[in-house]
Short mmCIF file of C-alpha atoms and ligand atoms in Angstrom, two decimals:
data_model
loop_
_atom_site.label_atom_id
_atom_site.label_comp_id
_atom_site.label_asym_id
_atom_site.label_seq_id
_atom_site.Cartn_x
_atom_site.Cartn_y
_atom_site.Cartn_z
CA UNK V 1 125.76 84.46 155.79
CA UNK V 2 128.23 83.00 153.72
CA UNK V 3 131.56 85.13 152.61
CA UNK V 4 130.80 85.53 148.95
CA UNK V 5 127.04 86.91 150.08
CA UNK V 6 128.39 89.40 152.58
CA UNK V 7 130.59 90.72 149.90
CA UNK V 8 127.98 91.24 147.16
CA UNK V 9 126.06 93.10 150.04
CA UNK V 10 128.94 94.98 151.35
CA UNK V 11 129.30 96.38 147.94
CA UNK V 12 125.92 97.14 147.41
CA UNK V 13 126.14 99.49 150.66
CA UNK V 14 128.92 100.88 149.12
CA UNK V 15 127.23 102.06 145.96
CA UNK V 16 124.00 103.14 148.24
CA UNK V 17 126.19 105.11 150.46
CA UNK V 18 128.51 106.49 147.75
CA UNK V 19 125.30 108.16 145.95
CA UNK V 20 124.03 109.34 149.19
CA UNK V 21 127.13 110.95 149.84
CA UNK V 22 126.99 112.35 146.06
CA UNK V 23 123.48 113.69 146.39
CA UNK V 24 124.42 115.53 149.89
CA UNK V 25 127.01 117.29 147.40
CA UNK V 26 124.41 118.91 145.93
CA UNK V 27 123.85 122.38 146.68
CA UNK V 28 121.21 123.18 148.60
CA UNK V 29 117.90 124.80 147.04
CA UNK V 30 118.56 128.09 145.91
CA UNK V 31 116.90 131.20 148.13
CA UNK V 32 115.37 133.63 146.16
CA UNK V 33 112.21 136.12 147.11
CA UNK V 34 109.11 135.90 144.91
CA UNK V 35 110.21 139.10 143.15
CA UNK V 36 113.66 138.16 142.50
CA UNK V 37 112.50 134.39 141.01
CA UNK V 38 110.13 136.39 138.99
CA UNK V 39 112.88 138.49 137.81
CA UNK V 40 114.91 135.74 137.23
CA UNK V 41 112.27 133.83 134.92
CA UNK V 42 111.52 137.33 133.01
CA UNK V 43 115.48 137.58 132.41
CA UNK V 44 115.32 134.04 130.96
CA UNK V 45 112.88 134.98 128.55
CA UNK V 46 114.43 138.11 127.74
CA UNK V 47 111.65 140.68 128.56
CA UNK V 48 112.55 144.09 130.42
CA UNK V 49 108.89 145.18 132.09
CA UNK V 50 105.44 143.64 131.94
CA UNK V 51 101.95 145.77 132.00
CA UNK V 52 100.57 146.24 135.08
CA UNK V 53 97.64 143.98 136.19
CA UNK V 54 93.99 145.55 137.05
CA UNK V 55 93.43 146.91 140.71
CA UNK V 56 90.59 144.86 142.20
CA UNK V 57 90.05 147.00 145.19
CA UNK V 58 90.37 151.21 144.26
CA UNK V 59 87.52 152.17 142.14
CA UNK V 60 89.35 155.67 141.92
CA UNK V 61 92.66 153.86 140.53
CA UNK V 62 93.34 154.38 136.54
CA UNK V 63 93.80 150.89 136.81
CA UNK V 64 90.47 150.24 138.06
CA UNK V 65 89.42 146.50 136.87
CA UNK V 66 86.82 146.83 133.71
CA UNK V 67 83.26 145.82 134.44
CA UNK V 68 82.01 147.31 131.52
CA UNK V 69 81.00 144.52 129.00
CA UNK V 70 81.09 146.78 125.79
CA UNK V 71 85.13 146.80 126.73
CA UNK V 72 85.62 143.29 127.70
CA UNK V 73 86.57 141.58 124.56
CA UNK V 74 89.38 143.44 122.70
CA UNK V 75 90.27 140.00 121.31
CA UNK V 76 86.75 138.16 120.03
CA UNK V 77 88.50 135.54 118.02
CA UNK V 78 88.89 132.56 119.99
CA UNK V 79 91.50 129.77 118.89
CA UNK V 80 89.26 127.18 117.23
CA UNK V 81 88.94 124.14 119.39
CA UNK V 82 88.01 121.77 116.32
CA UNK V 83 90.92 123.17 113.77
CA UNK V 84 93.93 121.22 113.68
CA UNK V 85 96.92 122.92 113.01
CA UNK V 86 97.54 121.52 109.33
CA UNK V 87 94.29 123.85 109.05
CA UNK V 88 92.10 120.28 108.45
CA UNK V 89 88.60 120.38 110.43
CA UNK V 90 88.15 118.27 113.22
CA UNK V 91 85.28 115.57 112.16
CA UNK V 92 85.34 112.68 113.74
CA UNK V 93 86.54 111.37 117.46
CA UNK V 94 89.37 109.62 115.85
CA UNK V 95 90.90 112.91 114.84
CA UNK V 96 90.24 114.33 118.05
CA UNK V 97 91.70 111.95 119.99
CA UNK V 98 94.68 110.99 117.74
CA UNK V 99 95.70 114.50 116.62
CA UNK V 100 93.75 117.65 117.97
CA UNK V 101 93.80 116.83 121.87
CA UNK V 102 97.57 116.01 122.02
CA UNK V 103 97.86 119.64 119.88
CA UNK V 104 95.92 121.45 122.42
CA UNK V 105 97.52 119.93 125.38
CA UNK V 106 100.97 120.76 124.24
CA UNK V 107 100.56 124.59 123.68
CA UNK V 108 98.89 124.54 127.25
CA UNK V 109 102.27 122.63 128.53
CA UNK V 110 104.34 124.65 126.82
CA UNK V 111 102.69 128.60 127.20
CA UNK V 112 100.07 128.44 130.09
CA UNK V 113 100.98 125.48 132.94
CA UNK V 114 104.42 123.97 132.39
CA UNK V 115 105.39 120.66 131.43
CA UNK V 116 105.58 117.73 134.48
CA UNK V 117 108.81 116.29 134.35
CA UNK V 118 109.55 113.18 132.26
CA UNK V 119 110.29 110.25 135.23
CA UNK V 120 108.43 111.58 138.08
CA UNK V 121 109.53 110.02 141.55
CA UNK V 122 107.57 107.39 143.32
CA UNK V 123 104.67 108.29 145.96
CA UNK V 124 104.49 105.96 148.39
CA UNK V 125 101.24 106.06 150.82
CA UNK V 126 100.84 105.25 153.75
CA UNK V 127 97.67 105.50 156.38
CA UNK V 128 98.70 107.38 159.18
CA UNK V 129 95.69 107.93 161.05
CA UNK V 130 92.09 106.18 161.18
CA UNK V 131 89.10 107.81 162.75
CA UNK V 132 85.69 106.48 163.62
CA UNK V 133 83.65 110.05 162.98
CA UNK V 134 80.03 110.78 162.14
CA UNK V 135 78.50 113.03 159.47
CA UNK V 136 75.05 113.91 159.77
CA UNK V 137 74.42 111.16 162.18
CA UNK V 138 76.27 108.40 159.64
CA UNK V 139 79.14 106.70 161.01
CA UNK V 140 81.92 107.13 158.42
CA UNK V 141 85.55 106.08 158.73
CA UNK V 142 88.32 108.66 158.41
CA UNK V 143 91.54 107.59 156.85
CA UNK V 144 94.43 110.36 157.06
CA UNK V 145 97.01 109.73 154.61
CA UNK V 146 100.77 110.64 153.46
CA UNK V 147 102.29 110.25 149.97
CA UNK V 148 105.82 110.33 150.61
CA UNK V 149 107.80 111.22 147.63
CA UNK V 150 110.90 109.30 146.87
CA UNK V 151 113.83 112.10 147.58
CA UNK V 152 117.08 110.23 146.98
CA UNK V 153 117.67 112.21 143.66
CA UNK V 154 117.61 115.48 146.04
CA UNK V 155 117.47 114.84 149.63
CA UNK V 156 117.49 118.53 150.42
CA UNK V 157 113.65 118.64 149.90
CA UNK V 158 111.41 116.57 151.58
CA UNK V 159 107.78 116.28 149.98
CA UNK V 160 104.97 114.47 151.95
CA UNK V 161 101.35 114.97 150.11
CA UNK V 162 98.90 114.87 152.91
CA UNK V 163 95.46 113.89 152.44
CA UNK V 164 92.48 112.47 153.89
CA UNK V 165 89.26 110.34 152.88
CA UNK V 166 86.02 109.67 154.23
CA UNK V 167 83.57 106.91 153.81
CA UNK V 168 80.40 105.71 155.11
CA UNK V 169 81.42 102.83 157.63
CA UNK V 170 78.16 100.83 156.63
CA UNK V 171 79.22 100.91 152.93
CA UNK V 172 78.67 97.64 151.24
CA UNK V 173 81.70 97.83 148.60
CA UNK V 174 83.30 100.65 147.31
CA UNK V 175 81.43 104.12 146.70
CA UNK V 176 82.02 107.43 144.62
CA UNK V 177 84.71 109.71 146.31
CA UNK V 178 84.71 113.63 145.90
CA UNK V 179 87.83 115.19 146.56
CA UNK V 180 88.29 119.03 147.47
CA UNK V 181 91.36 120.83 146.80
CA UNK V 182 92.38 122.84 150.13
CA UNK V 183 94.96 124.13 152.11
CA UNK V 184 96.51 122.59 155.16
CA UNK V 185 93.78 120.87 157.25
CA UNK V 186 95.05 117.93 158.98
CA UNK V 187 97.92 119.46 161.03
CA UNK V 188 95.69 119.47 163.92
CA UNK V 189 94.91 115.81 163.75
CA UNK V 190 99.08 115.31 163.45
CA UNK V 191 100.59 114.74 167.01
CA UNK V 192 102.80 117.54 167.71
CA UNK V 193 101.84 119.70 164.77
CA UNK V 194 100.11 123.11 165.97
CA UNK V 195 97.13 123.85 163.83
CA UNK V 196 97.57 127.37 163.89
CA UNK V 197 101.22 127.19 162.68
CA UNK V 198 99.64 126.05 158.98
CA UNK V 199 99.67 128.68 156.33
CA UNK V 200 96.70 130.77 156.53
CA UNK V 201 96.38 130.57 160.18
CA UNK V 202 93.80 128.14 162.17
CA UNK V 203 91.00 127.66 159.15
CA UNK V 204 92.90 127.81 156.14
CA UNK V 205 91.56 129.26 153.00
CA UNK V 206 89.02 126.25 152.49
CA UNK V 207 86.69 127.80 155.00
CA UNK V 208 86.07 131.10 153.41
CA UNK V 209 82.50 130.21 152.39
CA UNK V 210 79.08 130.68 154.46
CA UNK V 211 78.43 127.95 157.13
CA UNK V 212 75.42 126.42 155.80
CA UNK V 213 75.13 122.65 155.81
CA UNK V 214 78.51 121.45 154.77
CA UNK V 215 79.20 119.59 151.77
CA UNK V 216 80.91 116.86 153.66
CA UNK V 217 77.45 116.40 155.16
CA UNK V 218 75.65 116.70 151.95
CA UNK V 219 77.77 113.85 150.35
CA UNK V 220 77.78 111.59 153.27
CA UNK V 221 74.18 111.55 152.94
CA UNK V 222 74.13 110.70 149.36
CA UNK V 223 76.27 107.61 150.32
CA UNK V 224 79.43 108.56 148.79
CA UNK V 225 82.64 109.44 150.36
CA UNK V 226 84.91 112.78 150.58
CA UNK V 227 88.36 113.46 150.60
CA UNK V 228 90.72 116.56 151.03
CA UNK V 229 93.87 117.17 149.84
CA UNK V 230 96.61 119.99 151.35
CA UNK V 231 98.03 121.39 148.02
CA UNK V 232 100.36 122.83 150.39
CA UNK V 233 101.99 120.10 151.23
CA UNK V 234 102.76 119.20 147.34
CA UNK V 235 103.97 122.68 146.02
CA UNK V 236 103.87 125.62 148.18
CA UNK V 237 101.56 129.06 146.85
CA UNK V 238 104.67 132.14 146.51
CA UNK V 239 107.04 132.06 143.70
CA UNK V 240 109.85 132.22 146.65
CA UNK V 241 108.99 128.25 146.87
CA UNK V 242 109.40 127.34 143.58
CA UNK V 243 112.74 125.87 144.17
CA UNK V 244 111.52 123.77 147.06
CA UNK V 245 108.21 121.12 147.14
CA UNK V 246 107.79 119.01 144.19
CA UNK V 247 109.05 121.38 141.87
CA UNK V 248 112.00 122.24 143.64
CA UNK V 249 112.65 118.73 144.28
CA UNK V 250 112.96 117.53 140.81
CA UNK V 251 114.62 120.70 139.44
CA UNK V 252 117.47 119.50 142.71
CA UNK V 253 116.66 123.29 144.01
CA UNK V 254 117.37 124.92 141.13
CA UNK V 255 114.90 127.74 139.38
CA UNK V 256 112.37 126.65 136.76
CA UNK V 257 112.78 127.01 133.23
CA UNK V 258 109.95 128.88 131.36
CA UNK V 259 108.34 126.03 130.38
CA UNK V 260 108.72 124.07 133.68
CA UNK V 261 105.21 123.09 135.76
CA UNK V 262 103.87 126.07 137.83
CA UNK V 263 102.11 125.15 141.21
CA UNK V 264 98.78 124.42 139.37
CA UNK V 265 100.25 121.57 137.74
CA UNK V 266 102.18 120.22 140.77
CA UNK V 267 98.84 120.86 142.52
CA UNK V 268 97.34 118.66 140.02
CA UNK V 269 100.02 116.23 139.84
CA UNK V 270 99.38 115.29 143.55
CA UNK V 271 95.77 114.79 143.24
CA UNK V 272 96.26 111.88 140.31
CA UNK V 273 98.89 110.53 142.82
CA UNK V 274 96.42 110.20 145.53
CA UNK V 275 93.65 108.77 142.84
CA UNK V 276 96.77 106.15 142.45
CA UNK V 277 96.79 105.56 146.05
CA UNK V 278 92.57 105.14 146.03
CA UNK V 279 93.11 102.53 142.76
CA UNK V 280 94.69 100.61 145.56
CA UNK V 281 91.61 101.13 148.37
CA UNK V 282 88.79 98.74 148.50
CA UNK V 283 86.67 101.64 150.09
CA UNK V 284 86.75 103.86 147.10
CA UNK V 285 85.45 103.21 143.41
CA UNK V 286 88.22 104.94 141.79
CA UNK V 287 86.42 104.73 138.48
CA UNK V 288 84.01 107.31 140.35
CA UNK V 289 86.30 110.12 141.98
CA UNK V 290 85.07 113.71 141.19
CA UNK V 291 87.20 116.95 141.83
CA UNK V 292 86.10 120.11 143.62
CA UNK V 293 87.86 123.10 144.35
CA UNK V 294 87.05 126.92 144.93
CA UNK V 295 89.25 130.17 143.46
CA UNK V 296 92.94 129.15 143.02
CA UNK V 297 91.55 125.61 143.71
CA UNK V 298 88.92 125.55 141.30
CA UNK V 299 91.85 126.81 139.00
CA UNK V 300 93.48 123.60 140.21
CA UNK V 301 90.33 121.52 139.83
CA UNK V 302 89.94 122.31 136.02
CA UNK V 303 93.50 121.19 135.24
CA UNK V 304 93.69 118.44 137.44
CA UNK V 305 90.46 117.14 135.21
CA UNK V 306 91.90 118.63 132.03
CA UNK V 307 95.29 116.66 132.56
CA UNK V 308 94.07 113.48 133.96
CA UNK V 309 91.29 111.18 132.20
CA UNK V 310 90.76 108.94 135.29
CA UNK V 311 88.73 111.55 137.04
CA UNK V 312 84.95 111.15 136.71
CA UNK V 313 83.46 114.70 137.10
CA UNK V 314 84.39 118.22 138.55
CA UNK V 315 82.95 120.62 140.54
CA UNK V 316 84.99 124.25 139.28
CA UNK V 317 83.91 126.85 141.58
CA UNK V 318 85.01 130.63 140.57
CA UNK V 319 88.17 129.84 139.02
CA UNK V 320 88.60 133.14 137.11
CA UNK V 321 91.67 133.86 135.22
CA UNK V 322 94.30 131.18 134.66
CA UNK V 323 90.96 128.64 135.31
CA UNK V 324 88.08 128.51 133.13
CA UNK V 325 87.70 132.40 132.43
CA UNK V 326 89.09 133.36 129.04
CA UNK V 327 92.35 134.50 128.76
CA UNK V 328 91.28 137.24 125.87
CA UNK V 329 88.80 138.93 128.42
CA UNK V 330 88.93 142.03 129.94
CA UNK V 331 86.68 141.67 132.92
CA UNK V 332 87.76 141.67 136.37
CA UNK V 333 91.08 139.78 136.84
CA UNK V 334 93.16 139.78 133.80
CA UNK V 335 96.48 138.06 132.32
CA UNK V 336 98.70 140.71 134.21
CA UNK V 337 97.46 139.90 137.37
CA UNK V 338 98.15 136.20 137.25
CA UNK V 339 101.79 136.94 135.39
CA UNK V 340 102.61 139.19 138.05
CA UNK V 341 105.10 138.68 141.01
CA UNK V 342 102.43 137.52 143.40
CA UNK V 343 100.53 134.78 140.94
CA UNK V 344 103.05 134.00 138.53
CA UNK V 345 103.90 130.70 140.10
CA UNK V 346 100.63 129.11 139.35
CA UNK V 347 101.51 128.87 135.73
CA UNK V 348 104.56 128.23 133.85
CA UNK V 349 107.19 131.08 133.55
CA UNK V 350 106.30 131.60 129.39
CA UNK V 351 102.80 132.60 130.26
CA UNK V 352 104.55 136.16 131.31
CA UNK V 353 104.96 137.03 128.13
CA UNK V 354 101.37 137.48 127.33
CA UNK V 355 101.38 140.41 129.82
CA UNK V 356 104.29 142.19 127.46
CA UNK V 357 105.51 141.96 124.85
CA UNK V 358 102.78 140.00 123.75
CA UNK V 359 99.13 140.34 124.03
CA UNK V 360 96.39 138.17 125.29
CA UNK V 361 95.38 137.58 121.58
CA UNK V 362 98.87 135.88 120.94
CA UNK V 363 97.86 133.24 123.01
CA UNK V 364 97.74 130.16 120.59
CA UNK V 365 95.19 128.42 123.47
CA UNK V 366 92.05 129.95 125.54
CA UNK V 367 90.11 128.50 128.27
CA UNK V 368 87.50 126.98 126.14
CA UNK V 369 90.33 124.10 125.07
CA UNK V 370 91.10 123.34 128.49
CA UNK V 371 87.49 122.63 129.50
CA UNK V 372 87.36 121.19 125.96
CA UNK V 373 90.07 118.97 127.30
CA UNK V 374 87.74 117.29 130.17
CA UNK V 375 85.37 116.28 127.47
CA UNK V 376 83.22 113.56 127.16
CA UNK V 377 83.61 113.50 130.97
CA UNK V 378 80.86 115.90 133.18
CA UNK V 379 82.16 118.97 134.09
CA UNK V 380 80.16 121.80 136.09
CA UNK V 381 81.47 125.49 135.78
CA UNK V 382 80.29 127.80 138.78
CA UNK V 383 80.30 131.52 139.63
CA UNK V 384 79.02 133.80 142.24
CA UNK V 385 77.55 137.40 141.33
CA UNK V 386 78.12 140.32 143.80
CA UNK V 387 81.26 140.30 145.49
CA UNK V 388 82.65 137.82 143.04
CA UNK V 389 82.81 139.91 139.83
CA UNK V 390 86.67 139.42 139.67
CA UNK V 391 85.73 135.82 138.56
CA UNK V 392 84.50 137.17 135.46
CA UNK V 393 81.38 134.67 135.32
CA UNK V 394 80.66 135.82 131.77
CA UNK V 395 84.14 134.83 130.38
CA UNK V 396 83.69 131.82 132.29
CA UNK V 397 80.21 130.74 130.67
CA UNK V 398 81.89 131.92 127.51
CA UNK V 399 84.49 129.37 127.46
CA UNK V 400 82.38 126.76 128.76
CA UNK V 401 80.01 127.91 125.80
CA UNK V 402 82.62 127.34 123.23
CA UNK V 403 83.90 123.43 124.46
CA UNK V 404 80.44 122.42 123.39
CA UNK V 405 81.92 121.54 120.27
CA UNK V 406 84.01 118.78 121.41
CA UNK V 407 81.56 117.68 123.98
CA UNK V 408 79.05 117.10 120.67
CA UNK V 409 81.54 115.28 118.67
CA UNK V 410 82.34 112.68 121.44
CA UNK V 411 78.64 112.02 121.30
CA UNK V 412 77.84 114.12 124.41
CA UNK V 413 75.20 116.93 125.24
CA UNK V 414 76.46 120.33 125.65
CA UNK V 415 73.84 123.44 127.07
CA UNK V 416 71.97 124.00 124.35
CA UNK V 417 72.75 127.59 124.15
CA UNK V 418 75.73 130.62 123.78
CA UNK V 419 73.75 133.06 125.84
CA UNK V 420 74.79 134.00 129.04
CA UNK V 421 71.72 132.89 131.41
CA UNK V 422 69.97 134.94 134.25
CA UNK V 423 71.07 134.49 138.07
CA UNK V 424 70.56 131.17 139.28
CA UNK V 425 69.36 129.48 136.47
CA UNK V 426 71.56 126.65 136.01
CA UNK V 427 72.23 124.89 132.39
CA UNK V 428 72.50 121.72 134.06
CA UNK V 429 70.93 119.21 131.65
CA UNK V 430 73.89 118.64 129.63
CA UNK V 431 77.54 116.89 130.24
CA UNK V 432 78.79 120.56 130.28
CA UNK V 433 76.96 122.55 132.93
CA UNK V 434 77.09 126.26 133.98
CA UNK V 435 75.43 128.22 136.83
CA UNK V 436 75.94 131.51 138.46
CA UNK V 437 74.75 131.47 142.22
CA UNK V 438 73.64 134.62 143.69
CA UNK V 439 75.91 134.31 146.55
CA UNK V 440 79.73 136.04 146.51
CA UNK V 441 83.23 134.28 146.06
CA UNK V 442 81.91 131.17 147.67
CA UNK V 443 81.20 127.32 146.51
CA UNK V 444 78.50 127.21 149.29
CA UNK V 445 75.30 127.90 147.45
CA UNK V 446 76.35 125.62 144.30
CA UNK V 447 77.13 122.51 146.03
CA UNK V 448 73.28 120.98 146.04
CA UNK V 449 73.07 121.96 142.23
CA UNK V 450 76.59 120.02 141.68
CA UNK V 451 75.50 117.09 144.11
CA UNK V 452 72.14 116.83 141.68
CA UNK V 453 74.24 117.10 138.36
CA UNK V 454 76.51 114.22 139.72
CA UNK V 455 74.05 111.72 140.99
CA UNK V 456 72.74 111.54 137.31
CA UNK V 457 76.04 109.71 136.50
CA UNK V 458 76.72 108.07 139.92
CA UNK V 459 72.84 106.61 141.00
C1 LIG W 1 93.48 136.13 144.32
C2 LIG W 1 93.53 136.22 142.82
C3 LIG W 1 92.35 134.75 142.14
C4 LIG W 1 92.46 133.76 142.99
C5 LIG W 1 92.16 134.20 144.27
C6 LIG W 1 91.52 133.01 145.24
O1 LIG W 1 91.79 137.29 144.37
O2 LIG W 1 93.36 137.04 142.03
O3 LIG W 1 92.81 134.65 141.22
O4 LIG W 1 91.67 133.01 142.19
O5 LIG W 1 93.11 135.38 145.33
O6 LIG W 1 91.96 131.76 145.29
O7 LIG W 1 91.39 133.43 146.53
#
């Protein structure tokens, strides 16, 4: 190397180490309990107290959740999905795409799920493990993936998104893939990591349903692939984690502002980054990537589908409050529960306002508009029955029904009704679909229904 070159490279090194030094001067993440962080957010909002949530367990409690349909609709008027802010009726697809859709996104960003910051750091994906396995006797190839998030701006926080993708070994070309949101799952396959150490213990939340034939077997039998993403590797599922994970990394360890993103939006963001990886993986047809999630991951599924138009289809299972259920409904879980210190981290801080002093009817948007953001892409909203009352099947159906006009405006087919269907009677013929299965709080029983729905698009 000549002297000139040496000089340049040593000054580059100098700049690099100078910036590393500057970053290391940044303080470590603020440590707060969930209660403290929740209080800190209420202080920012100027709120002294909020109303308490419904009690889901104790039938004797005066706050026991309402299940009486006669009392379930205190705010029967929903925001009109096809009425723009200038009071003009949205009558053409152009008006939807150029005006109304963006208005709705802005309101969900600001008041409900929070904003993803501009200039998000880059994610670099690596295949860390390749396994030859079998599903239903069919040979498949599983790749364990790690998406490392660039943290030069704040080295105190490291985020490595963990995911895996499995595709049929004999596939000629790329295949459709269904991605399931879940808790930690692949620690067991990582050398030196004890599966019992993962959040949720040995099995993770994801495995709550009944055991029947697994969805992975069913997907493989169709010739498709399946993938999982570990949401906790993106953002923790507690308020005390908001100064860490991807939210803490971009906030440099400081607490959130009222319109900053919450965990649902962060999980959705991480899944969009996985889709970026899929776009570069020849085994996956990135134009046919579906999403599935149950319960809190059902909420994440709907948020990811609504915000990233590249996702092709979604199975949203028992997503309930903060998901497909109307915020304006008084049935099962209510806004006050989601705004409390155990769940507020899913949402933008601003959402807390609607549990006091404001009310549900003050929300400028409701969940039918979130579902409408998925249009024209196919969405299946699913619920269980007994044991799944907390998610309010009817409130999710009503939101689905009121999203139909947008599907129809965009030339797609709705469910053809606003009437709540009988149990186990799927409204599956349109591009927006609903079915309440007879099981409890699980995604198991509606998997075959979803796969038949998806097959219409992926044949
Ligand atoms: C709680 C919470 C729900 C959530 C569920 C889950 O019941 O109130 O909103 O969906 O946990 O994710 O298991």
